[in-house]
Coordinates of C-alpha atoms in Angstrom, one line a residue:
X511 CA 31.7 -8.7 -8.5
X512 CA 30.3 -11.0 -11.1
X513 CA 26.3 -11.9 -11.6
X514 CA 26.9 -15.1 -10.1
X515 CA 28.9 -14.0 -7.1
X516 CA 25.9 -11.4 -6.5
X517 CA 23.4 -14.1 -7.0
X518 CA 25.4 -16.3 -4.5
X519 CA 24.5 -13.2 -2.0
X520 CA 21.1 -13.6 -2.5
X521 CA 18.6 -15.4 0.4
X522 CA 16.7 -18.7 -1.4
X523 CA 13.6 -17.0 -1.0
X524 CA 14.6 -14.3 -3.5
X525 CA 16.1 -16.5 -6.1
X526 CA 12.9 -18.2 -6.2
X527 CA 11.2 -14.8 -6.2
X528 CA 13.5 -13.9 -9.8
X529 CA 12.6 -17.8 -10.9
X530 CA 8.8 -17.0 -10.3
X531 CA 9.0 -13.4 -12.0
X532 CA 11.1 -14.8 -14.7
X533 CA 10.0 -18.1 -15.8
X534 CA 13.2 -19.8 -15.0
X535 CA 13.5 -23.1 -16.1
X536 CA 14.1 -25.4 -12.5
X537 CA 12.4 -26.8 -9.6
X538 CA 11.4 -24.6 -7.2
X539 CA 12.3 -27.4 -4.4
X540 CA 15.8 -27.3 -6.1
X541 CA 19.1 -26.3 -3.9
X542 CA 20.4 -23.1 -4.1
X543 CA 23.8 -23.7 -5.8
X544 CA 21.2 -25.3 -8.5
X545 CA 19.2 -22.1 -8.8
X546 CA 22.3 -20.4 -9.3
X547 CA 23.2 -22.2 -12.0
X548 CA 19.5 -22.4 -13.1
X549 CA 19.1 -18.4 -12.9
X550 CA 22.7 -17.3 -14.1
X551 CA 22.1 -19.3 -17.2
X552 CA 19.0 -17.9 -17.8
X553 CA 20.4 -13.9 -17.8
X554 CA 23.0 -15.2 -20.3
X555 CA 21.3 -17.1 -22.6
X556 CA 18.0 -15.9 -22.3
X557 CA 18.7 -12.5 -22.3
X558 CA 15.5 -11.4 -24.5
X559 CA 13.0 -12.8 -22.7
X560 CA 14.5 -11.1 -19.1
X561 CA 14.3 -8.0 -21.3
X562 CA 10.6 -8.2 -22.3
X563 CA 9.4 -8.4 -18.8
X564 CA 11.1 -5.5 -18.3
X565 CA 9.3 -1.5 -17.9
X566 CA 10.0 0.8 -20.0
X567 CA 12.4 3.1 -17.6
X568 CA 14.4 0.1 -16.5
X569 CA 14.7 -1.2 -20.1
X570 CA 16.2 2.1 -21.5
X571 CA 18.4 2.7 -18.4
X572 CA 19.5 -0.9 -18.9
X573 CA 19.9 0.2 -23.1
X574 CA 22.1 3.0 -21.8
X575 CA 24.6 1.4 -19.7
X576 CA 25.1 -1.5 -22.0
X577 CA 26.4 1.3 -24.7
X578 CA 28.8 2.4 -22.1
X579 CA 32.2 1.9 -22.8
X580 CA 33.8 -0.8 -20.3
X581 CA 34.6 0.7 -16.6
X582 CA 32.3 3.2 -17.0
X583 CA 29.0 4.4 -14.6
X584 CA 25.9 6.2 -15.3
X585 CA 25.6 8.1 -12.6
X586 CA 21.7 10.2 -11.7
X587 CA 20.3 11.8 -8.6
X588 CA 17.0 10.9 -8.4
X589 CA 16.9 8.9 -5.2
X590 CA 15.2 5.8 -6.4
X591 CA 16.7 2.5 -8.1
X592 CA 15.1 0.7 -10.4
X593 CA 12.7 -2.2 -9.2
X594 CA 13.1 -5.1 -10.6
X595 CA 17.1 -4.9 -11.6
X596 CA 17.9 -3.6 -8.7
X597 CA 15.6 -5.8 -6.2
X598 CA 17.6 -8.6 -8.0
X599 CA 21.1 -7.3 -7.8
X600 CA 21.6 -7.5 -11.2
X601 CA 23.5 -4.0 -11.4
X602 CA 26.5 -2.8 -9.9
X603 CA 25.3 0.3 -7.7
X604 CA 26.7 2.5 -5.3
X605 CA 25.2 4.9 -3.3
X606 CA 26.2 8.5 -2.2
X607 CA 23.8 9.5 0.3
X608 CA 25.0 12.9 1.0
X609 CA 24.6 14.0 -2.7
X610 CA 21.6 11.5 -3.2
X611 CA 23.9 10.3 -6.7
X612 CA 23.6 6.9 -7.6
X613 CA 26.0 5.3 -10.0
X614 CA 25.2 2.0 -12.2
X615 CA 27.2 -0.3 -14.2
X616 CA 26.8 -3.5 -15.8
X617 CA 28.7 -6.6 -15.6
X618 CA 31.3 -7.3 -18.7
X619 CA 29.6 -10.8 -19.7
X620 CA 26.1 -9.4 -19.2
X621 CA 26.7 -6.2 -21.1
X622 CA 27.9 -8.6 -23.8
X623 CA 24.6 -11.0 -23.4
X624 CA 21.9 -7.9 -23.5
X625 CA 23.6 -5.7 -25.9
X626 CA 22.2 -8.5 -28.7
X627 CA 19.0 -7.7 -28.0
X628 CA 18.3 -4.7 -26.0
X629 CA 17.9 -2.3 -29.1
X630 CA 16.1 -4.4 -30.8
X631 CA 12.9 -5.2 -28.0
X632 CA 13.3 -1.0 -27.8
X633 CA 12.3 -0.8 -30.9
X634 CA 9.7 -3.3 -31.0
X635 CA 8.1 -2.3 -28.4
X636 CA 7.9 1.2 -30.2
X637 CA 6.9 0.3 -33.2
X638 CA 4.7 -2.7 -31.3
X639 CA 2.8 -0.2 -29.4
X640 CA 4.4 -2.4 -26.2
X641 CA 5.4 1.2 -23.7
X642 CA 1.8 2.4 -24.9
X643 CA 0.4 -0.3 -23.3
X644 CA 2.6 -0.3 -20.7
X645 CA 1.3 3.3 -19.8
X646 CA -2.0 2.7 -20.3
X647 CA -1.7 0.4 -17.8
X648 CA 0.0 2.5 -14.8
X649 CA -2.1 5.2 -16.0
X650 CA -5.0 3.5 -14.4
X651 CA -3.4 2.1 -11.6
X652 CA -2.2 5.8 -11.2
X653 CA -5.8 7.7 -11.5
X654 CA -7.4 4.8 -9.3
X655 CA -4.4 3.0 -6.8
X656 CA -6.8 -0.2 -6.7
X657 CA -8.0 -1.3 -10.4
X658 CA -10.7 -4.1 -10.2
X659 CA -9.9 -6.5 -13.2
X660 CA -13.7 -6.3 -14.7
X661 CA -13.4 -2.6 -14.8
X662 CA -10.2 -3.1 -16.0
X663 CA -11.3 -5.2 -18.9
X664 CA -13.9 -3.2 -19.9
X665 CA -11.8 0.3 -20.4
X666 CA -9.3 -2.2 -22.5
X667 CA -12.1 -3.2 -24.7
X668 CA -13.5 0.1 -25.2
X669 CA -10.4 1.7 -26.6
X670 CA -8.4 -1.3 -28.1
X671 CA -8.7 -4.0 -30.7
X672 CA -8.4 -7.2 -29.5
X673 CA -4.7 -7.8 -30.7
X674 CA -4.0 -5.0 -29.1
X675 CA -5.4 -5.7 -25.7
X676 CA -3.6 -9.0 -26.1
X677 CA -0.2 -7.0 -25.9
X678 CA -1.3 -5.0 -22.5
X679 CA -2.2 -8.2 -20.6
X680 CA 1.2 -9.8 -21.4
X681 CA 3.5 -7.3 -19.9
X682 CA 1.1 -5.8 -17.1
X683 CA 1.2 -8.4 -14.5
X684 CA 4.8 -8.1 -14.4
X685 CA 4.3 -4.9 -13.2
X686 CA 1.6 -5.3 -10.7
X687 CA 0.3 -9.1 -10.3
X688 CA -3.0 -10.0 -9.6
X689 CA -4.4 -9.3 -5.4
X690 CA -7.3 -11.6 -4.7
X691 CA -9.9 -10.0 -1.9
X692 CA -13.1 -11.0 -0.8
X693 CA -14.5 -8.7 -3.9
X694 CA -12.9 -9.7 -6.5
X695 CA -9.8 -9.6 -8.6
X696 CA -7.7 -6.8 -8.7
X697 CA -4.4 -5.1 -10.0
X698 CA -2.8 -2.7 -7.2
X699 CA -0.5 0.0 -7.4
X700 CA 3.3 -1.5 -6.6
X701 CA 3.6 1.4 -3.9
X702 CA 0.1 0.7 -2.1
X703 CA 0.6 -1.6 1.4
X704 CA -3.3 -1.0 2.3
X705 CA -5.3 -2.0 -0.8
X706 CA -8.2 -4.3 0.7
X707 CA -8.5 -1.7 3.3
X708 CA -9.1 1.0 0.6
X709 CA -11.4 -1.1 -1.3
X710 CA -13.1 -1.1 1.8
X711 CA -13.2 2.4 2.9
X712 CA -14.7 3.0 -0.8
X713 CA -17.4 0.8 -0.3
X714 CA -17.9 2.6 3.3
X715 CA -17.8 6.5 1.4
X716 CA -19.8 5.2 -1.4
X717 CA -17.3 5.6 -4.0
X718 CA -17.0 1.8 -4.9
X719 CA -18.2 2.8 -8.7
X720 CA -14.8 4.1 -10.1
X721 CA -15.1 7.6 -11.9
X722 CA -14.3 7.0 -15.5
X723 CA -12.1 9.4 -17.1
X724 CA -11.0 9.9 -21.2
X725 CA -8.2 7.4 -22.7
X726 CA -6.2 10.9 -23.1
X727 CA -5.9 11.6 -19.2
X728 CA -5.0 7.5 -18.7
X729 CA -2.4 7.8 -20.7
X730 CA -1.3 11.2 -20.1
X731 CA -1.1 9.9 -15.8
X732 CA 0.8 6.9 -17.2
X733 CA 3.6 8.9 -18.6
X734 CA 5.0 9.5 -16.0
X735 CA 6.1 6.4 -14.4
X736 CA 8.0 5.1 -12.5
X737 CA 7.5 8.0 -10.7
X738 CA 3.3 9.0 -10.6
X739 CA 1.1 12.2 -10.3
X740 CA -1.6 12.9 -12.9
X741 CA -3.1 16.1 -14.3
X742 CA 0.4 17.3 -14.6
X743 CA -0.4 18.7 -17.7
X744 CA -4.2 20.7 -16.7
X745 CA -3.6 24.1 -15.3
X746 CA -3.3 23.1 -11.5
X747 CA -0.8 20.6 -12.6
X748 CA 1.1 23.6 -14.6
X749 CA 1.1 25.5 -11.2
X750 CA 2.2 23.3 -9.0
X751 CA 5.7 22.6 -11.5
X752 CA 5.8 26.1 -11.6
X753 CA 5.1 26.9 -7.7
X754 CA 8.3 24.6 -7.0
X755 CA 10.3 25.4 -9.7
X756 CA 9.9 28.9 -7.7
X757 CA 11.4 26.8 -4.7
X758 CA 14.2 25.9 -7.0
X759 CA 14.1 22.2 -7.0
X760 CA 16.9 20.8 -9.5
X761 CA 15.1 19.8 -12.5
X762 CA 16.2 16.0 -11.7
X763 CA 14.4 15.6 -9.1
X764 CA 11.4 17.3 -9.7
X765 CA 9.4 14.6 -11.1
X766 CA 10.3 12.6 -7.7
X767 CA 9.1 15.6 -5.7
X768 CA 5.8 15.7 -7.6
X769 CA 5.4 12.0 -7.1
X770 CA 5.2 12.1 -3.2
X771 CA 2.7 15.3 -3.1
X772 CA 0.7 13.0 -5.4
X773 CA 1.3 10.0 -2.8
X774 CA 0.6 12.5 0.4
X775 CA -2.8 14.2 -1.3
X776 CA -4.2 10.8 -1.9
X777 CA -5.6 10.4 1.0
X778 CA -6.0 13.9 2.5
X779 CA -9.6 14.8 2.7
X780 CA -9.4 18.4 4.0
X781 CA -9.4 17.1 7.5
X782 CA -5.7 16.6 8.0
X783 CA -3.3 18.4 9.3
X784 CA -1.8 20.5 6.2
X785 CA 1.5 21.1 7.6
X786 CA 2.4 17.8 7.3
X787 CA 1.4 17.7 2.9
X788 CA 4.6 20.0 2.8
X789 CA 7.0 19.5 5.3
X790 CA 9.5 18.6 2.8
X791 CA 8.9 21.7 0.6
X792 CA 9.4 23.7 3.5
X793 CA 12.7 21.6 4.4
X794 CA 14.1 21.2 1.3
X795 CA 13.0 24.1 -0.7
X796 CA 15.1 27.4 -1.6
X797 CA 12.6 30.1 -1.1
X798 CA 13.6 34.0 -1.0
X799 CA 10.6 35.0 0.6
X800 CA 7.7 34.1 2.6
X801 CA 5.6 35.1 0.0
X802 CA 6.7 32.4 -2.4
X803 CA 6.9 29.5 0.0
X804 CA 3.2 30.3 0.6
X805 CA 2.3 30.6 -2.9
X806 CA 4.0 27.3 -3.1
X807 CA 1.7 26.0 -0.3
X808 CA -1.3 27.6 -2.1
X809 CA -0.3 25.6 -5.2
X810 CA 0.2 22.3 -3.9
X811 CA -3.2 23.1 -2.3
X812 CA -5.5 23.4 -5.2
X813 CA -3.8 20.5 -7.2
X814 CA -5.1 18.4 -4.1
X815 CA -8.7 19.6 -4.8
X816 CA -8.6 18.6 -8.2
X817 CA -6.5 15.7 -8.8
X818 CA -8.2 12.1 -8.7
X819 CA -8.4 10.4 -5.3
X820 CA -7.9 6.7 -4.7
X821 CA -10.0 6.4 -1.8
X822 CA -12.7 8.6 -4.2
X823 CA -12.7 6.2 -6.6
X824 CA -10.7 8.6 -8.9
X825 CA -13.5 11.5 -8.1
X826 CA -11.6 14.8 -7.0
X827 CA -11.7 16.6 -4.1
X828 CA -13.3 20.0 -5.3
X829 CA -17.3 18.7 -3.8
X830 CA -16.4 16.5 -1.6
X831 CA -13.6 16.5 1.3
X832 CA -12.5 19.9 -0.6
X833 CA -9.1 21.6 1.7
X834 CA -9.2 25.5 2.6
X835 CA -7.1 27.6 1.3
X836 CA -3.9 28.8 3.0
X837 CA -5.5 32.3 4.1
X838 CA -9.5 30.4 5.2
X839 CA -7.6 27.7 7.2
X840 CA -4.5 27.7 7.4
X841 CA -2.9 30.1 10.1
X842 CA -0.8 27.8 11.9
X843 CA 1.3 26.8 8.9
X844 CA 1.4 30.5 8.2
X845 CA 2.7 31.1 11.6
X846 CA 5.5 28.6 11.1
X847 CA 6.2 29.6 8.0
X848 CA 6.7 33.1 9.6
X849 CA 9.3 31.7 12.2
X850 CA 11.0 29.5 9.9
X851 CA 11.9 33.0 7.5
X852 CA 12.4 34.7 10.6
X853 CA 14.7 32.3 12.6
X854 CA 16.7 30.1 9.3
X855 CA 20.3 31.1 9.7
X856 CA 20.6 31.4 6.0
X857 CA 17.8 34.7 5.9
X858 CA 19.3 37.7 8.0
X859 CA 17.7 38.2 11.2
X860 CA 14.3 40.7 10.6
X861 CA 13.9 43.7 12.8
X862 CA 10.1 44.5 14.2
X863 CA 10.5 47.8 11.9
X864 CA 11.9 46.3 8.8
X865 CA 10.3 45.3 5.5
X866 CA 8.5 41.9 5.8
X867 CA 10.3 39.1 4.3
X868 CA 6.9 38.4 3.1
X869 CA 6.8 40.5 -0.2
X870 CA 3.4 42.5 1.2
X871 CA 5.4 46.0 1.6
X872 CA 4.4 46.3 5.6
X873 CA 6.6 46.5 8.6
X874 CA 7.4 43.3 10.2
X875 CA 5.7 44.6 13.4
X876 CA 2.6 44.7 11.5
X877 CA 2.7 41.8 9.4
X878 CA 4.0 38.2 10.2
X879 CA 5.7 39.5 13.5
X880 CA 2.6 40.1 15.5
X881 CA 2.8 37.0 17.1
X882 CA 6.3 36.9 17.4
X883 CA 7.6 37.7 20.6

């Protein structure tokens, strides 16, 4: 199917969503068949300028699959798309969803249209400083969810010359537009559906003063879109890749994994129910014995303690709303843990007088089987 016969698919509403995001050249009380015309011309003729407004991660996938020789798919496992090519139909997907693949390709006349310039905005932006900017700027959304733009101003200011500040706010409300509240201005993390309400509940805790933190850790939590965690390289972040490399995640879609224990320890203040913080680890990890999965539980709870909080302003957890450990508060995940070794068809069955799958060297009897009847 052709870019215009996917654009033809598309609801008005979203082709003057593309013709907002884009700068499209029509009226936006044009007919459709017009912003069609308007919209497929634009992709083909004004291929560079669709490419700057581009992220990073979508740019290079999109310089990787226009080097692809003709008929052929890049195919990946990470269960995400990108946003804006994909929320636009402008690639040819496919979905798998019992092998969570996804396979791309490109049209033959837009291949032909972006592989002019692709390579070349790559490098500009590279030599340009334009993906440093680029994670500077999800680097705070990152650390703080809800940036307000004064704040945001400032920290620019601080660490960049002019010229180069220039360069950040050109690209960055692609990414994240401005959301007007009753405060202020602010830029908002893409994934966040609640941000008045955690401006609010800041205010409320007393947290409406952001924490500041180094340029180093805003760019170092920036690296890691589009997927987001920060600290991943301080010691709990170390542990926690290591704690589920132990539960034998595939490499590929580790850094997804990391990104929704990030999401789920946002707003977990040591009051919620911690069970729920790794139910997918439990369900999707490969663990040999109980032992690991709850030094895998132990893990993921000490990079909650320390990580920056949105609704903490980007303070930590460690003074204030700080979660037990597995062994102080824990018991009840430790109790399903013990029934989920015990009972999973792929463990053999555990006699009251055998070795613990635990690891701890005890009878069953006398270690996680006391409970069990």
């Amino acid at each position: 199917m052709a870019i215009r016969q996917r654009l033809e698919a598309q609801t008005k509403d979203k082709l003057l969503e593309f013709r907002s995001l884009f700068e499209v050249d029509v009226r936006s009380t044009a007919r459709k068949a017009e912003l069609i015309d308007a919209i497929e011309n634009h992709l083909l003729t004004k291929t560079e300028q669709v490419l700057r407004m581009l992220p990073e991660y979508e740019l290079r996938l999109l310089q990787g699959l226009s080097h692809l020789p003709k008929g052929h798919t890049y195919t990946f496992t990470v269960p995400a798309t990108p946003y804006f090519l994909d929320l636009f139909d402008i690639l040819i997907s496919s979905h798998n969803p019992k092998t969570l693949e996804i396979s791309l390709s490109i049209d033959d006349d837009f291949r032909e249209a972006v592989a002019e310039d692709v390579d070349r905005v790559v490098i500009d932006y590279e030599i340009g400083g334009g993906f440093r900017a680029e994670m500077v700027f999800w680097g705070l959304l990152v650390v703080y969810g809800v940036v307000d733009i004064r704040f945001f101003t400032e920290f620019i200011a601080k660490n960049y010359t002019a010229e180069y500040a220039s360069g950040i706010y050109k690209r960055l409300t692609v990414f994240a537009p401005l959301r007007f509240f009753k405060h202020g201005e602010y830029f908002v993390h893409p994934v966040l559906s609640n941000p008045e309400e955690l401006v609010e509940d800041r205010k409320r805790k007393g947290f409406e003063k952001l924490k500041e933190f180094p340029l180093e850790v805003i760019e170092n939590a920036g690296m890691t879109a589009p997927y987001f965690a920060a600290d991943m390289k301080a010691p709990h972040g170390q542990a926690l890749l290591e704690a589920l490399r132990s539960a034998r995640f595939d490499e590929d879609i580790l850094p997804r994994v990391v990104s929704d224990i990030w999401m789920q320890c946002q707003f977990n203040d040591g009051s919620r129910d911690f069970s729920n913080l790794v139910k997918s680890i439990l369900e999707n990890g490969r663990f040999k014995s109980q032992r690991e999965a709850e030094s895998c539980m132990e893990a993921i709870v000490e990079y909650s303690n320390k990580i920056p909080k949105w609704f903490l302003g980007g303070r930590s957890s460690v003074k204030v709303g700080k979660m037990d450990s597995m062994d102080a508060n824990l018991s009840a995940t430790a109790e399903r843990l013990a029934g989920l070794f015990a009972n999973a068809s792929r463990f053999p069955k555990v006699g009251r007088n055998d070795p613990c799958p635990c690891g701890s060297g005890l009878k069953y009897k006398n270690c996680h089987g006391k409970n069990q009847s």
